[in-house]
CSV table of C-alpha atoms in Angstrom, one decimal:
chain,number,residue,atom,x,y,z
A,27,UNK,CA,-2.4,-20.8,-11.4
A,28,UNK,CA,-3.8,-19.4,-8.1
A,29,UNK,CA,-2.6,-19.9,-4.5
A,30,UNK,CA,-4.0,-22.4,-2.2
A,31,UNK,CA,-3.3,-19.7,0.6
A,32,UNK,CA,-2.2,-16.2,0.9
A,33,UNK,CA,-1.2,-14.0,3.7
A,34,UNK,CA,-0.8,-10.8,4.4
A,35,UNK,CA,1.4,-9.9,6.5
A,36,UNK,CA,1.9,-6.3,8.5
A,37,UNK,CA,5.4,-5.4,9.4
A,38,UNK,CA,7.1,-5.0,12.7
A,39,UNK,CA,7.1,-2.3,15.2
A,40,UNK,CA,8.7,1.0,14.2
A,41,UNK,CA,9.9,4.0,16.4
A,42,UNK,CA,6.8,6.1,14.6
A,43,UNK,CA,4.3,3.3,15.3
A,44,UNK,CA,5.4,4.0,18.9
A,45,UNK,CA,5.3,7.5,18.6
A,46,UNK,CA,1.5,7.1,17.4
A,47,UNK,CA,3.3,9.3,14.5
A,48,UNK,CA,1.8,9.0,10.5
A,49,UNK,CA,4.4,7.2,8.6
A,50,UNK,CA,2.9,7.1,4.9
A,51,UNK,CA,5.6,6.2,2.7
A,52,UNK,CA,8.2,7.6,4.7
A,53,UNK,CA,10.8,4.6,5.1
A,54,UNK,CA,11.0,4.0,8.4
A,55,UNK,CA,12.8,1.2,10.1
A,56,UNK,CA,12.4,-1.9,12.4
A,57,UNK,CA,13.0,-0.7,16.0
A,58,UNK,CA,14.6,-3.2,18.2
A,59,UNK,CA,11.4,-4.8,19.5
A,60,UNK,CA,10.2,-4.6,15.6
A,61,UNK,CA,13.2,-6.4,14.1
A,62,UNK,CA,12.0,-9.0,17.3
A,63,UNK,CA,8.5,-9.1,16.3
A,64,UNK,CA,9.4,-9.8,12.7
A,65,UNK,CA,12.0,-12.9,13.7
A,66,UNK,CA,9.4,-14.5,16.0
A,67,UNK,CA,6.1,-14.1,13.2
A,68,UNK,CA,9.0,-15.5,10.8
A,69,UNK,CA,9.5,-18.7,12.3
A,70,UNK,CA,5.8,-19.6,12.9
A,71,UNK,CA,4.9,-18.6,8.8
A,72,UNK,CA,8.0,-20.6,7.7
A,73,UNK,CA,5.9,-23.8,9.5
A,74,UNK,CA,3.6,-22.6,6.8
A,75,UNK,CA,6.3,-23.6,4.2
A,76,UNK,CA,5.4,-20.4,1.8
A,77,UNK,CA,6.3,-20.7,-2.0
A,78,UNK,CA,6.5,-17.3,-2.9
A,79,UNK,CA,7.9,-14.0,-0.9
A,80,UNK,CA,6.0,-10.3,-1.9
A,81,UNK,CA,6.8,-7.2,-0.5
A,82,UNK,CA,6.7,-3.4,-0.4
A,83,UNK,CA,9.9,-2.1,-1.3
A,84,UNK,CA,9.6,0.6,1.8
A,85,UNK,CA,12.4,-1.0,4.5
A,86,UNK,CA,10.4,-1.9,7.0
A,87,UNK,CA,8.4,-4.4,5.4
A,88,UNK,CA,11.2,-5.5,3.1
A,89,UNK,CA,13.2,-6.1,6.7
A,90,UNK,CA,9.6,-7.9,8.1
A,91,UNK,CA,10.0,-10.1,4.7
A,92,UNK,CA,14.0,-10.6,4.8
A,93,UNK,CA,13.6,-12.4,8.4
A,94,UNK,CA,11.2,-15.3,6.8
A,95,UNK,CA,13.2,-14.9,3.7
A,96,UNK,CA,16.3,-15.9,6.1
A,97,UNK,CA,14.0,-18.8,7.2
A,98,UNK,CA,12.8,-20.4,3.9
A,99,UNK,CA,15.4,-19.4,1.2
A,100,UNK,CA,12.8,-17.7,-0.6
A,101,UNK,CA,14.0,-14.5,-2.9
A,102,UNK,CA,11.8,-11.3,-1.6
A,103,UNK,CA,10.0,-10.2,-4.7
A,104,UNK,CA,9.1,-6.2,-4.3
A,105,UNK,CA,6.0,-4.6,-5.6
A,106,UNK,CA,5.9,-0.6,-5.2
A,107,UNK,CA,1.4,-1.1,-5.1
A,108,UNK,CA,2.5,-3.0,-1.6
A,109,UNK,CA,3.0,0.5,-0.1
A,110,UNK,CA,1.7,1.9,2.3
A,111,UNK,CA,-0.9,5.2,1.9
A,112,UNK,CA,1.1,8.0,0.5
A,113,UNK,CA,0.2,10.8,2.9
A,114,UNK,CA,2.9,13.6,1.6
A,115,UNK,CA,3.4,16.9,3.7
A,116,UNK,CA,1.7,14.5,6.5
A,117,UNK,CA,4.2,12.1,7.3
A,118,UNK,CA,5.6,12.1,10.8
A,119,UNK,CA,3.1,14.5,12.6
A,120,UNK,CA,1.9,12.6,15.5
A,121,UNK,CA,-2.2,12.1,15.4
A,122,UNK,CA,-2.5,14.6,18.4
A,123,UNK,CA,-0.7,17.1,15.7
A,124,UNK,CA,-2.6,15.8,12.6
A,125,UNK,CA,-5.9,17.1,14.8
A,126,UNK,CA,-4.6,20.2,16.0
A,127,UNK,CA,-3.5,21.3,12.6
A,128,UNK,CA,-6.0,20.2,10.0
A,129,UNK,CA,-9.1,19.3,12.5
A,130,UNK,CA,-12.2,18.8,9.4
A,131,UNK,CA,-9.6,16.5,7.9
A,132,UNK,CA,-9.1,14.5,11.0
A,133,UNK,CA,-12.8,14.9,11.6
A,134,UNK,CA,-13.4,13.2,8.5
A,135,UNK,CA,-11.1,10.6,8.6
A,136,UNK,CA,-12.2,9.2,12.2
A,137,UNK,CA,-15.8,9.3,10.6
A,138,UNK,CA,-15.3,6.8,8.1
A,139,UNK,CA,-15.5,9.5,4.5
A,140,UNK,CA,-13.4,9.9,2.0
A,141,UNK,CA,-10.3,12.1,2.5
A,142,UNK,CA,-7.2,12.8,0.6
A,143,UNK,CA,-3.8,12.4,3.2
A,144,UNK,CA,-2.2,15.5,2.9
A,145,UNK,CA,-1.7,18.0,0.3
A,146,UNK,CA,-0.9,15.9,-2.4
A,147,UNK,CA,-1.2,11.9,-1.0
A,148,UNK,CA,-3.7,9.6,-1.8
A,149,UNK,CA,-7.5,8.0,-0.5
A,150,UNK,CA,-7.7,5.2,0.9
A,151,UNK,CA,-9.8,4.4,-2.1
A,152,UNK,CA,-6.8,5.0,-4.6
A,153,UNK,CA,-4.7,2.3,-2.0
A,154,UNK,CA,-7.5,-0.4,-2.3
A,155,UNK,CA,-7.3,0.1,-6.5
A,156,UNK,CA,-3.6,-0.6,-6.6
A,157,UNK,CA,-3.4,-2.4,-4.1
A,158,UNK,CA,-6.3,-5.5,-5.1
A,159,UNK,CA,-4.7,-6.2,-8.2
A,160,UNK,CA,-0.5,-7.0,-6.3
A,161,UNK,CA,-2.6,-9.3,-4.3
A,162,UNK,CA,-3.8,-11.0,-7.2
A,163,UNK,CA,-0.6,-10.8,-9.4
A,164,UNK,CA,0.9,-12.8,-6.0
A,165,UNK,CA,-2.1,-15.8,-6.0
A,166,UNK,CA,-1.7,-15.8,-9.6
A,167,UNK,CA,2.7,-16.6,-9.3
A,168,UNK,CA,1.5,-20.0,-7.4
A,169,UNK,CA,-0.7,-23.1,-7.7
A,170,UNK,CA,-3.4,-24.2,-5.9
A,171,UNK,CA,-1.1,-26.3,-3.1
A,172,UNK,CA,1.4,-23.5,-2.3
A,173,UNK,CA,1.4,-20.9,0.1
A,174,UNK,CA,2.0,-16.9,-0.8
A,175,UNK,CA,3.2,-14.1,1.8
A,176,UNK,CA,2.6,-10.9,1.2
A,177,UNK,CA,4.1,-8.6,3.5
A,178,UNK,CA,3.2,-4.5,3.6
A,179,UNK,CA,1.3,-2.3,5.3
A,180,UNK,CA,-1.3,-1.9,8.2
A,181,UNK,CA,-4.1,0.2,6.3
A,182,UNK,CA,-3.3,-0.5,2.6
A,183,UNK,CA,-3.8,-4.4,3.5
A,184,UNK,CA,-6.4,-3.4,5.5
A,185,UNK,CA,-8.8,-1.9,2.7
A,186,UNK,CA,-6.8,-3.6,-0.6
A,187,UNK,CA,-7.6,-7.2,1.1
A,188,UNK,CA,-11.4,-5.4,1.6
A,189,UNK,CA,-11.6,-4.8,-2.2
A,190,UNK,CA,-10.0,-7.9,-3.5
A,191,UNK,CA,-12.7,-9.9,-1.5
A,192,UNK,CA,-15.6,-7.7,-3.2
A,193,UNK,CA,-16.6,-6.1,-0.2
A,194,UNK,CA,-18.6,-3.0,-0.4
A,195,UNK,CA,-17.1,0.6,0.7
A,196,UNK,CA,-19.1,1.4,3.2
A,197,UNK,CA,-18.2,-2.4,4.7
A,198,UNK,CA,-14.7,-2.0,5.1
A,199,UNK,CA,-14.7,0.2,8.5
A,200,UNK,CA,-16.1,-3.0,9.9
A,201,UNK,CA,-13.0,-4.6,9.6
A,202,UNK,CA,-10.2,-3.4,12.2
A,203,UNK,CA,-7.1,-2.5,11.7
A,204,UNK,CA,-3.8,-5.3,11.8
A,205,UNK,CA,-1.0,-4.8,14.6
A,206,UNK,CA,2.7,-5.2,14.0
A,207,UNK,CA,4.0,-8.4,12.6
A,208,UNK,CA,0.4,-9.7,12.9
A,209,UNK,CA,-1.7,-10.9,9.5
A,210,UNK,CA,-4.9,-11.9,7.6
A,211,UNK,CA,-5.0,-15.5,5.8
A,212,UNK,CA,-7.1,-15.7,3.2
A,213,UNK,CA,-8.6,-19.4,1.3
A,214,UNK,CA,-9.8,-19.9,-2.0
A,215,UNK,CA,-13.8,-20.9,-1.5
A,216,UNK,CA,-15.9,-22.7,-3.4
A,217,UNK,CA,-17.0,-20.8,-5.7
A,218,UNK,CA,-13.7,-19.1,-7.0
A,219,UNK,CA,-14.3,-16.3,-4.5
A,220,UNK,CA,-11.6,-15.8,-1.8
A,221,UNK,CA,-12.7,-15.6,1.9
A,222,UNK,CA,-11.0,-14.6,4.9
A,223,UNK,CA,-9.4,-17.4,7.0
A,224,UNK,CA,-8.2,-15.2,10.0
A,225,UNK,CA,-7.6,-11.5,10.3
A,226,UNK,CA,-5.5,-10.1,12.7
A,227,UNK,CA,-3.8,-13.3,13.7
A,228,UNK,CA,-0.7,-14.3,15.4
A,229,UNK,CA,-1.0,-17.7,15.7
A,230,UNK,CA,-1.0,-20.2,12.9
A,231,UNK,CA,-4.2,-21.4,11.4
A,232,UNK,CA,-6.2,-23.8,12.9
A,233,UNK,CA,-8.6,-26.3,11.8
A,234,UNK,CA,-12.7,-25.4,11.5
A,235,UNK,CA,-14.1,-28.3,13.0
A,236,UNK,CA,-17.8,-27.5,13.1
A,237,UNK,CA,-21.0,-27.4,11.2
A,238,UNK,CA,-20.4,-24.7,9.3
A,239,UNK,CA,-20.3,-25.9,5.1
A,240,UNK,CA,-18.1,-22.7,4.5
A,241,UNK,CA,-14.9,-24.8,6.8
C-alpha cells in the first residue's frame, strides 16, 4: 500500500516561536494565536478528507493534529522520529543568545555545515535519517486513493521530507523553511518516486493546468 497524498504539516504558533527562542524537543505549547492557526489549517485539510492522522508526540504538534483529529474522527497515531531536532543544553536561548554564547557554532549553522545542537543533541543529518523512514511507515499505512497528514516539526520536515525525496545534502538549504500551521504536499510520480506538490502552503492544492508532463 502507498498513499495517494501525503502532507506534512508544521504546528501552530508557540510563545518560543515568538520569542525567536530554540525549542528542540522542549514541549512547548500552542499560544492562543497557535491553538487559532491550528483550528483554521484544520478545517481546510479536513476538505482534504485524510485517512490516516501521524504525529510527534511533543504537545504542540499533537494539539496541531488533535484540532483536524476533532474534524475528521481520525485517531492521532504518535511517532517519537516525528520530533523535532533534539538540541539539549540549547533549548530556550533566544538566537541573539545562541550567537553571543557559542558564536563558531552559530557561524556554522547559518552557513549551511554540519553541526551538532548543543552539547549532546543531534545534526540535522541524524533528523533527516529518522525522520525519512516515519514518512514512509505513514504512505505505507494507506492506499493509493487516501490521503496521509503528518503533522511535526518546522526543520525536521524540512530536511526528513529533503531526504525521503532523494535530494542531495548540499540541496536541501535551497528549500526554505515552513511557517506555523503551514505544510508541504507531496504526490506519488510516475516513476514510483515522490515529488513535491507545494511547500510551504496554506491554501489547498490546486490543479496544474499547463504543459508541463510532470502535472
Amino acid at each position: 500500500m502507498s498513499a495517494g497524498r501525503l502532507i506534512v504539516w508544521r504546528h501552530g504558533r508557540t510563545e518560543w516561536n515568538l520569542q525567536d527562542r530554540v525549542q528542540g524537543q522542549a514541549d512547548i505549547p500552542l499560544d492562543e494565536v497557535g491553538l487559532a492557526q491550528a483550528r483554521a489549517a484544520a478545517a481546510r485539510l479536513a476538505s482534504l478528507a485524510p485517512a490516516r492522522l501521524f504525529s510527534s508526540d511533543l504537545q504542540r504538534a499533537a494539539a496541531t493534529a488533535g484540532e483536524l483529529a476533532a474534524l475528521t474522527g481520525l485517531k492521532v497515531e504518535y511517532d517519537e522520529a516525528l520530533r523535532e531536532i533534539d538540541v539539549d543544553d540549547w533549548a530556550g536561548l533566544t538566537m541573539a543568545e545562541l550567537a553571543a554564547m557559542h558564536p563558531d557554532a552559530h557561524a556554522r549553522i547559518r552557513s549551511g555545515e554540519s553541526q551538532r545542537r548543543g552539547s549532546n543533541g543531534e545534526t540535522v543529518e541524524e533528523v533527516a535519517a529518522r525522520f525519512a523512514p516515519a514518512l514512509q511507515r505513514a504512505i505505507d499505512a494507506a492506499d493509493s486513493s487516501e490521503t496521509v497528514v503528518v503533522a511535526t516539526h518546522g526543520l525536521a520536515a524540512r530536511v526528513g521530507i529533503c531526504l525521503f525525496l532523494g535530494i542531495p545534502e548540499a540541496h536541501w538549504p535551497a528549500f526554505g523553511g515552513i511557517s506555523n500551521c503551514n505544510w508541504v504536499s507531496l504526490l506519488p510520480g510516475r516513476s514510483g518516486q515522490w515529488r513535491i506538490e507545494e511547500w510551504n502552503a496554506g491554501s489547498l492544492p490546486e490543479p496544474v493546468m499547463s504543459d508541463d508532463p510532470q502535472k
